[in-house]
Short mmCIF file of C-alpha atoms and ligand atoms in Angstrom, two decimals:
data_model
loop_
_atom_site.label_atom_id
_atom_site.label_comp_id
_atom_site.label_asym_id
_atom_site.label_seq_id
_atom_site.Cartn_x
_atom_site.Cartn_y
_atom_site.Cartn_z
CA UNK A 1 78.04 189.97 98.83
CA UNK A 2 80.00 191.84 101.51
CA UNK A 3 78.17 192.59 105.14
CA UNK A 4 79.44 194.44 107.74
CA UNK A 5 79.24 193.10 111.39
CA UNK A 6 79.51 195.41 114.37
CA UNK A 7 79.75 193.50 117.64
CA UNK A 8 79.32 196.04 120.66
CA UNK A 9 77.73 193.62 123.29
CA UNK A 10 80.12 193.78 126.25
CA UNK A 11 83.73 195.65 126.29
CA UNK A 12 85.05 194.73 122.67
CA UNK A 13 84.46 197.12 119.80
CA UNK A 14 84.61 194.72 117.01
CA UNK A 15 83.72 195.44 113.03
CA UNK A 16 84.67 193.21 110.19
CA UNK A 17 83.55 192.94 106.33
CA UNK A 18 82.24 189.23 105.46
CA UNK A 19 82.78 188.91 101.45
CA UNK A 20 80.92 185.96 100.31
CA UNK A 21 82.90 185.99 96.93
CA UNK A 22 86.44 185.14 98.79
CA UNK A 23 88.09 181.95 98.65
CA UNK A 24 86.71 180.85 95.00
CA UNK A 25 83.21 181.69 96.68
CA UNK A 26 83.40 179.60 100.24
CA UNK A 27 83.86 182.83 101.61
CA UNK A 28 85.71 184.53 104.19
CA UNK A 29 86.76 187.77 106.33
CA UNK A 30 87.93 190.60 103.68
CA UNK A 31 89.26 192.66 106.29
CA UNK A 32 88.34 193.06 110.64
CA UNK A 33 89.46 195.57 113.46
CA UNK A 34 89.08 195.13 117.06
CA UNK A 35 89.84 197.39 120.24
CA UNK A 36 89.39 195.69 123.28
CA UNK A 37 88.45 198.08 126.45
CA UNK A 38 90.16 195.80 128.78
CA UNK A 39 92.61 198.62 130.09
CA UNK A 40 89.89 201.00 130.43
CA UNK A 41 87.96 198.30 133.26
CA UNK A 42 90.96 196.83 133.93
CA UNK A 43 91.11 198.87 137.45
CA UNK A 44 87.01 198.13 138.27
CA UNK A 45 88.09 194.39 138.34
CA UNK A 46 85.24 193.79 135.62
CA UNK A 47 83.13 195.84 132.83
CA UNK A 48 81.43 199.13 133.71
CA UNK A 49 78.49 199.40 131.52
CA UNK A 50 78.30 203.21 131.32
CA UNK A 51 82.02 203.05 130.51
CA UNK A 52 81.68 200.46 128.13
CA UNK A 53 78.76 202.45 126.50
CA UNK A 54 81.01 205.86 126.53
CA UNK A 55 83.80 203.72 124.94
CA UNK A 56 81.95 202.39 121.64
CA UNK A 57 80.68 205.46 120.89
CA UNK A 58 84.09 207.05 121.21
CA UNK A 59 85.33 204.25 118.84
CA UNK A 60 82.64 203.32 116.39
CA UNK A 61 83.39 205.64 113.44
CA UNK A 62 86.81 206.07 113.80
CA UNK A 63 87.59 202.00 113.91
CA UNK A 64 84.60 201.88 110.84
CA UNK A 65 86.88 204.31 108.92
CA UNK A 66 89.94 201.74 109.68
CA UNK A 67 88.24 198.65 108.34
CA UNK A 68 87.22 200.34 104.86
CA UNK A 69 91.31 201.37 104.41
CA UNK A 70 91.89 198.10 105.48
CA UNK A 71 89.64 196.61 103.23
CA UNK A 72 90.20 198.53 100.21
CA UNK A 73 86.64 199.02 99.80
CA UNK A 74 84.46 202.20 99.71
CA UNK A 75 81.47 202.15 102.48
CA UNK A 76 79.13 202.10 99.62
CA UNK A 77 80.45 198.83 98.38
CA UNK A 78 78.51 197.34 101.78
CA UNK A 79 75.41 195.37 100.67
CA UNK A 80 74.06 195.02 104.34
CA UNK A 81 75.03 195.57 107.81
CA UNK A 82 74.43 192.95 110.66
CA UNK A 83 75.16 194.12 114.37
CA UNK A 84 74.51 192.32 117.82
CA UNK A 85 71.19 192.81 119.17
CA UNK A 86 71.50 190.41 122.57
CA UNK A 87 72.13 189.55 124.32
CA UNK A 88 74.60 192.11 126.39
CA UNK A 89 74.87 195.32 128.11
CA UNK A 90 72.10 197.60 127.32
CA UNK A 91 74.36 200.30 126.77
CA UNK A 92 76.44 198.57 124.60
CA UNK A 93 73.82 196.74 122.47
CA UNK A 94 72.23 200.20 121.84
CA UNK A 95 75.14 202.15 120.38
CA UNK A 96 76.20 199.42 117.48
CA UNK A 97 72.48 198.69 116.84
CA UNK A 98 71.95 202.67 116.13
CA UNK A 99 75.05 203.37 114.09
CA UNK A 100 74.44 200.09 112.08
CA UNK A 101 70.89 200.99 111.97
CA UNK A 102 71.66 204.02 110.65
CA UNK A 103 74.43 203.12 108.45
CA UNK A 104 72.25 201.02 106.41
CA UNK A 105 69.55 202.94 106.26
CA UNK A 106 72.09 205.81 104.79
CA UNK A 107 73.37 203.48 101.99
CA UNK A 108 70.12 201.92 101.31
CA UNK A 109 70.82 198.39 102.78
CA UNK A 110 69.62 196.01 104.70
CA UNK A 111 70.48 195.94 108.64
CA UNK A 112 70.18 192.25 110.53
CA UNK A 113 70.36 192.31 114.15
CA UNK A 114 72.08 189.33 115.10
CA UNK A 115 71.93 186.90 118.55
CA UNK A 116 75.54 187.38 119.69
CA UNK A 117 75.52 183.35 120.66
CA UNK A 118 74.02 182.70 117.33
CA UNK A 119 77.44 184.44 116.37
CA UNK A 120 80.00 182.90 118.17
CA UNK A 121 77.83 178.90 117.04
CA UNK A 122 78.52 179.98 113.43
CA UNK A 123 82.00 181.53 113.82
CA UNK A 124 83.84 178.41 112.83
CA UNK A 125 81.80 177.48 109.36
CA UNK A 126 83.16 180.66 108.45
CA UNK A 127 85.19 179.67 105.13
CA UNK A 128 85.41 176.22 106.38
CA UNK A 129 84.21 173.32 104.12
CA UNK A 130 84.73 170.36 106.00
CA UNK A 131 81.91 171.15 108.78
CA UNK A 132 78.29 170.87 108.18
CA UNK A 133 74.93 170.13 109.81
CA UNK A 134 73.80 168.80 111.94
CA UNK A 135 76.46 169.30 114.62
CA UNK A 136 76.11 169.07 118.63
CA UNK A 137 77.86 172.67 119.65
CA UNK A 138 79.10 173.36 122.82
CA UNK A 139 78.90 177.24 123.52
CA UNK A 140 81.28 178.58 126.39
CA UNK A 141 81.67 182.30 126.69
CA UNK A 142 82.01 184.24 129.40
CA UNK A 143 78.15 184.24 130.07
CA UNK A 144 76.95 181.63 129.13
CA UNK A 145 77.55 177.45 128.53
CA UNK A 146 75.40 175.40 127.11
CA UNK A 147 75.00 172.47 124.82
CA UNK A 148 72.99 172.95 121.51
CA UNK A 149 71.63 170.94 118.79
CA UNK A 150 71.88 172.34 115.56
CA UNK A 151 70.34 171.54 111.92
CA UNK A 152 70.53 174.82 110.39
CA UNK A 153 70.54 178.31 110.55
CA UNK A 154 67.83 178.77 113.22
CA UNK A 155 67.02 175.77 113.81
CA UNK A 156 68.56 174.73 117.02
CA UNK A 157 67.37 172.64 120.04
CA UNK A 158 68.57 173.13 123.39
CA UNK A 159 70.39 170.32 125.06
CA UNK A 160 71.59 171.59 128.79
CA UNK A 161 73.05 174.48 130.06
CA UNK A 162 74.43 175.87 133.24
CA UNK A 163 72.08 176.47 136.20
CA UNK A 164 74.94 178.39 137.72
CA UNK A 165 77.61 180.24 136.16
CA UNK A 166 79.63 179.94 133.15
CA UNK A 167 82.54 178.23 132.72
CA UNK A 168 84.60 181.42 131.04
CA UNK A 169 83.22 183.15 134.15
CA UNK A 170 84.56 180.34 136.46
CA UNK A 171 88.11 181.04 134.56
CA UNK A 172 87.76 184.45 135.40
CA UNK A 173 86.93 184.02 138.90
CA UNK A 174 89.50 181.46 139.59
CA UNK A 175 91.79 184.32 137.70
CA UNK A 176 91.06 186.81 140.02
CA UNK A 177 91.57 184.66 143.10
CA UNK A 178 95.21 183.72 142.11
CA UNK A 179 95.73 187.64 141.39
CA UNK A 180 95.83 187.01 137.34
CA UNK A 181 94.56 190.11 135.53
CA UNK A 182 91.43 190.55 133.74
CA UNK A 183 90.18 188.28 131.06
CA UNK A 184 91.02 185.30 133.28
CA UNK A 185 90.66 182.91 130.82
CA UNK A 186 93.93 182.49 128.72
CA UNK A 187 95.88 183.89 132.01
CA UNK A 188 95.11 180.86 133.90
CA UNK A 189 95.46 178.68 131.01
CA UNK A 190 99.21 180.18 130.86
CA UNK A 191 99.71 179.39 134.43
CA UNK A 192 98.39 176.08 133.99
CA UNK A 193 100.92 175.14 131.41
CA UNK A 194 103.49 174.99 133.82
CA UNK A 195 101.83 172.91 136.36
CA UNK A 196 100.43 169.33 137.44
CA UNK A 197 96.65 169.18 136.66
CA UNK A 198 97.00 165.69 139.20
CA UNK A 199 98.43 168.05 142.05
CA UNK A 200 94.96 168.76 143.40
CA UNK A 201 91.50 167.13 143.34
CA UNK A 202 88.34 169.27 142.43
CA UNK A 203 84.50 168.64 142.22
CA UNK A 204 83.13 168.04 139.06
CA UNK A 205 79.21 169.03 139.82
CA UNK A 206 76.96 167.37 138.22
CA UNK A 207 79.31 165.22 136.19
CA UNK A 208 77.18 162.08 135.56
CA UNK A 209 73.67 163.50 135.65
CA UNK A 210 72.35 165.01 132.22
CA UNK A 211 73.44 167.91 130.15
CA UNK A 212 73.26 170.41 132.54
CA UNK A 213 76.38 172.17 134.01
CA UNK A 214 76.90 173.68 137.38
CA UNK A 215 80.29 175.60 138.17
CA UNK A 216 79.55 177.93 141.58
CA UNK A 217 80.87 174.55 143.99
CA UNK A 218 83.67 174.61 141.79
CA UNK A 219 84.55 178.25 141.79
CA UNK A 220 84.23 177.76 145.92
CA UNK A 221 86.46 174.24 146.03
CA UNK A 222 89.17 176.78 144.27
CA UNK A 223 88.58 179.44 146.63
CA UNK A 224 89.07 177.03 149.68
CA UNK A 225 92.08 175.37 147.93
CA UNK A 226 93.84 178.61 147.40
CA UNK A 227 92.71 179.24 151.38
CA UNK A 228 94.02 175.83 152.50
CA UNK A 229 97.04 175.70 150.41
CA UNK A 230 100.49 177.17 151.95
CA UNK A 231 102.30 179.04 149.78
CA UNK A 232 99.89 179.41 147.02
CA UNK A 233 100.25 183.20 146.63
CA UNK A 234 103.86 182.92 146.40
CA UNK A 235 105.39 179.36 145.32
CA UNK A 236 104.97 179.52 141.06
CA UNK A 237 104.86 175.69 141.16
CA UNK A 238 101.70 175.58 143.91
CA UNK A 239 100.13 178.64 142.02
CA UNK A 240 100.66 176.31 138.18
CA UNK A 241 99.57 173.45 140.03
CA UNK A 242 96.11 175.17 141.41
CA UNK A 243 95.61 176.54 138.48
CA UNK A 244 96.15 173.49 135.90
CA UNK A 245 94.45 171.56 138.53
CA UNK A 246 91.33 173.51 137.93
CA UNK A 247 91.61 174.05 134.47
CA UNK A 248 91.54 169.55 134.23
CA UNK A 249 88.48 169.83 136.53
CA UNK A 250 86.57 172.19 133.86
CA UNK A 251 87.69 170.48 131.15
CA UNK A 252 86.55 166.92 132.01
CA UNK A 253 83.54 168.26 132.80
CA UNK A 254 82.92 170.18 129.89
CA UNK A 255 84.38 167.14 127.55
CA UNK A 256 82.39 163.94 129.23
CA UNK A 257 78.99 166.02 128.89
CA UNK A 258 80.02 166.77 125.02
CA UNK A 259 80.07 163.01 124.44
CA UNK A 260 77.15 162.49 126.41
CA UNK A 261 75.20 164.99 124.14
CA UNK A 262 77.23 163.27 121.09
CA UNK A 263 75.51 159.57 122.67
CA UNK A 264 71.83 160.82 122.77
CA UNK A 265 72.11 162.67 119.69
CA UNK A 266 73.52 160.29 117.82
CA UNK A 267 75.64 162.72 116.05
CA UNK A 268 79.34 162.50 115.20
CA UNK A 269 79.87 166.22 114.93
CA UNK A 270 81.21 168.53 117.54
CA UNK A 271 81.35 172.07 117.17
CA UNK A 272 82.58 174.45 119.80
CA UNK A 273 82.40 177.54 120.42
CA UNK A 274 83.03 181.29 122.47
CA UNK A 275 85.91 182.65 124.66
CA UNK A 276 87.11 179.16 126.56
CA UNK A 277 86.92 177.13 122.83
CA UNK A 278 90.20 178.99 122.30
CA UNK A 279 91.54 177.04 125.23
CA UNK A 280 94.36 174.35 124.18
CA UNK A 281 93.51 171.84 126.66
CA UNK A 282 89.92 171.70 125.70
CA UNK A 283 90.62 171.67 122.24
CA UNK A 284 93.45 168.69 122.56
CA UNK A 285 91.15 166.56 125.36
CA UNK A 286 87.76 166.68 122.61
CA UNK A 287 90.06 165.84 119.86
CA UNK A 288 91.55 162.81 121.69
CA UNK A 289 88.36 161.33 123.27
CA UNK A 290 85.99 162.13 120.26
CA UNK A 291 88.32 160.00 118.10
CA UNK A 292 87.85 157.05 119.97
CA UNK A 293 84.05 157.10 119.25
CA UNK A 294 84.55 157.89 115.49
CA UNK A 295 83.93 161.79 115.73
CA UNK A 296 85.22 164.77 115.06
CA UNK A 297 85.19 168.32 117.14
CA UNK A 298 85.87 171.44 115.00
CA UNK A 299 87.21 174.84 116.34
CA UNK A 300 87.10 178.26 115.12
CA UNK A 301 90.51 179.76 114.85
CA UNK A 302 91.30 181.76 118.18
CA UNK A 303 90.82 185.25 117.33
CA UNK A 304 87.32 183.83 115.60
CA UNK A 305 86.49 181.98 118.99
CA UNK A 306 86.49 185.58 121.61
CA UNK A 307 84.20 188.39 120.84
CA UNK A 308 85.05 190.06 117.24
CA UNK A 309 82.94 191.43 113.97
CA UNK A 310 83.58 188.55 111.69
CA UNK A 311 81.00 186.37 113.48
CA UNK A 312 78.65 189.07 113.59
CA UNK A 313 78.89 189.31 109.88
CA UNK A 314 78.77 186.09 109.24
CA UNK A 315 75.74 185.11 110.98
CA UNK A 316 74.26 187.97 109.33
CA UNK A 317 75.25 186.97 106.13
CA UNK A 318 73.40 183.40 107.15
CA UNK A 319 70.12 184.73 108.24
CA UNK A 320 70.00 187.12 105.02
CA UNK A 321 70.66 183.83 102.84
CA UNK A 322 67.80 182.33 104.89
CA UNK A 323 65.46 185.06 103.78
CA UNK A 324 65.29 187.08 107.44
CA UNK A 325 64.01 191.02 106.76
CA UNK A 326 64.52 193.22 109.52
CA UNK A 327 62.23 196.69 109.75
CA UNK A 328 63.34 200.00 110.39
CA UNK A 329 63.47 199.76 114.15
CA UNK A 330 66.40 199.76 116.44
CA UNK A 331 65.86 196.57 117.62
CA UNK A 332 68.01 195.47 121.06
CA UNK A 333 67.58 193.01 123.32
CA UNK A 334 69.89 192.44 126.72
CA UNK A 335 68.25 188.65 127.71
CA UNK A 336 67.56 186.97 125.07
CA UNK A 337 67.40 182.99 124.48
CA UNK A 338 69.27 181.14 121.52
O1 KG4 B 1 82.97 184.73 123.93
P1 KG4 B 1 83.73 185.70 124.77
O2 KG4 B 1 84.84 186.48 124.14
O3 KG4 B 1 82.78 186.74 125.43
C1 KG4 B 1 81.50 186.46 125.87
O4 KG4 B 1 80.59 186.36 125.01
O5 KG4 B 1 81.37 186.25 127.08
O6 KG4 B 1 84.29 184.85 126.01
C2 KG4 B 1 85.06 185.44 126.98
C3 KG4 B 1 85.43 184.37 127.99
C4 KG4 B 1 86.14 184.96 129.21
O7 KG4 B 1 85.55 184.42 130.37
C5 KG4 B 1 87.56 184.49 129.02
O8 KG4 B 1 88.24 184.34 130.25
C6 KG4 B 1 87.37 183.16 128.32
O9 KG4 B 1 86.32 183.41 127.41
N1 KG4 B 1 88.56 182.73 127.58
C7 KG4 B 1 89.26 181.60 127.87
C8 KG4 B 1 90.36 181.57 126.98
N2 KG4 B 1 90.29 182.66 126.16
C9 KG4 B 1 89.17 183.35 126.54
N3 KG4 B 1 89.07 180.66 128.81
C10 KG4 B 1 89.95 179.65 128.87
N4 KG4 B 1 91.03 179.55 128.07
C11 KG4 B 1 91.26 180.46 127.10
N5 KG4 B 1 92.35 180.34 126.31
ZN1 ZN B 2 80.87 186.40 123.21
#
């Protein structure tokens, strides 16, 4: 079975074909293309919706056309289409929804409309045989983080979340204040290669209550650091130093409430995913302290863990084998709960 995913959410235009039958049938992605709109915001200092809306359009069926050369496939060899309903921009949801709407209801097909976090939870089962339910997943993207029991597809329980902001927004923000460019993330987690994570000490809210997350004190501890700290526009060691510094603050926090969710769950499996489970030093901190209580955290491969079409297909793909029918409508929704 091959399904098309169309991920329009936010600022990346990403479509990929999910072929069921690769890999002696544990599947996998038969081809994927991505354009990323960063330049286009890049001088806003964040998205512009009505941009961002403009921008898919522009995009859609030319980058559609590029996956089915890519893929060596006609667009009638597509047995259903799954595309992002929510959450997201408005904007953005609406144009993938109506051209895979409409797609699929031109090749006489099925069309899914898919939770993007639903997306990035699944994104590392993709052709992966050595992860299963039930897992614990941590989900950090750039809106959201939050902690998520899962025993199937659809069937997950929420553990904690942020009452604040995200962490991948944190990254970005802390970006921004050291004068990184836009996405934040992997920026600062370049810097922070370079530097002392010991150099400076930062808060780590709510670090022994619950599975809850809160990262606005921390976002302002880094503002006032940068404030308070000579040099740290100028001197490359301060600015590495701030910056790994913070990175160790999120990732402690992000790792002790992972085995905290592990301990009441009594599960051995950690899955993470979204934009900051790309990040090397959270991948290489989980893998350390879940092996000293006998588990294991799993990872999607980078360009599988930030916003692309694969997932979207694959989740798609998921729900389908579950037995989920979608109607005609156009169906998008810009809050929407996991
Ligand atoms: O999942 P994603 O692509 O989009 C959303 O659904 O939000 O996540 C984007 C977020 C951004 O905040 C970006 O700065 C962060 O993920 N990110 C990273 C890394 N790569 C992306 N954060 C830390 N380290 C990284 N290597
Ligand atoms: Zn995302």
């Amino acid at each position: 079975m091959k399904v098309l995913g169309l991920e329009t959410s936010c600022d990346e235009t990403g479509l990929a074909i999910y072929d069921s039958e690769l890999n002696g049938g544990k599947g996998g992605v038969l081809a994927q293309v991505l354009y990323s709109q960063i330049e286009l915001h890049a001088t806003y200092g964040g998205v512009v919706p009505e941009l961002a809306s403009r921008d898919h359009i522009r995009k859609l069926v030319p980058l559609f056309d590029e996956l089915l050369d890519k893929a060596g496939v006609d667009k009638h060899d597509i047995d259903a289409v799954a595309y992002t309903k929510g959450p997201g921009l408005i904007g953005a949801l609406m144009t993938g929804a109506l051209f895979g709407r409409t797609l699929a209801y031109g090749l006489g097909v099925p069309a899914i409309g898919v939770h993007h976090m639903e997306g990035h939870l699944l994104a590392p089962l993709l052709g992966a045989d050595d992860v299963a339910f039930p897992f614990v997943c941590l989900l950090v993207s750039g809106g959201h983080t939050m902690l998520v029991r899962a025993d199937g597809v659809g069937r997950y329980e929420h553990l904690g979340e942020s009452i604040d902001d995200a962490a991948g927004e944190c990254f970005d923000k802390t970006a921004k204040m050291l004068g990184l460019p836009y996405p934040g993330g992997p920026n600062v987690a370049k810097l922070a290669a370079t530097g002392d994570k010991h150099a400076y000490e930062l808060p780590r809210p709510m670090l022994h209550k619950g599975l809850d997350f809160s990262f606005s004190g921390m976002k302002t501890a880094v503002h006032n650091l940068i404030k308070d700290t000579p040099n740290s526009d100028s001197d490359p060691k301060v600015r590495a130093d701030i910056a790994a510094s913070f990175q160790y603050a999120v990732v402690d926090t992000l790792v002790k409430k992972c085995v905290r969710a592990l301990k009441q769950t009594g599960l051995k499996r950690l899955v993470i995913a979204g934009g900051v489970s790309a990040n090397s030093e959270l991948r290489a901190a989980l893998e350390s302290e879940l092996a000293k209580m006998g588990a294991q955290v799993h990872y999607a491969p980078p360009e599988l863990c930030t916003d692309n079409g694969a997932m979207i297909a694959y989740a798609g793909f998921c729900r389908l084998q579950a037995g989920q029918q979608d109607d005609l409508s156009v169906a998008c929704v810009p809050r929407w709960d996991l």
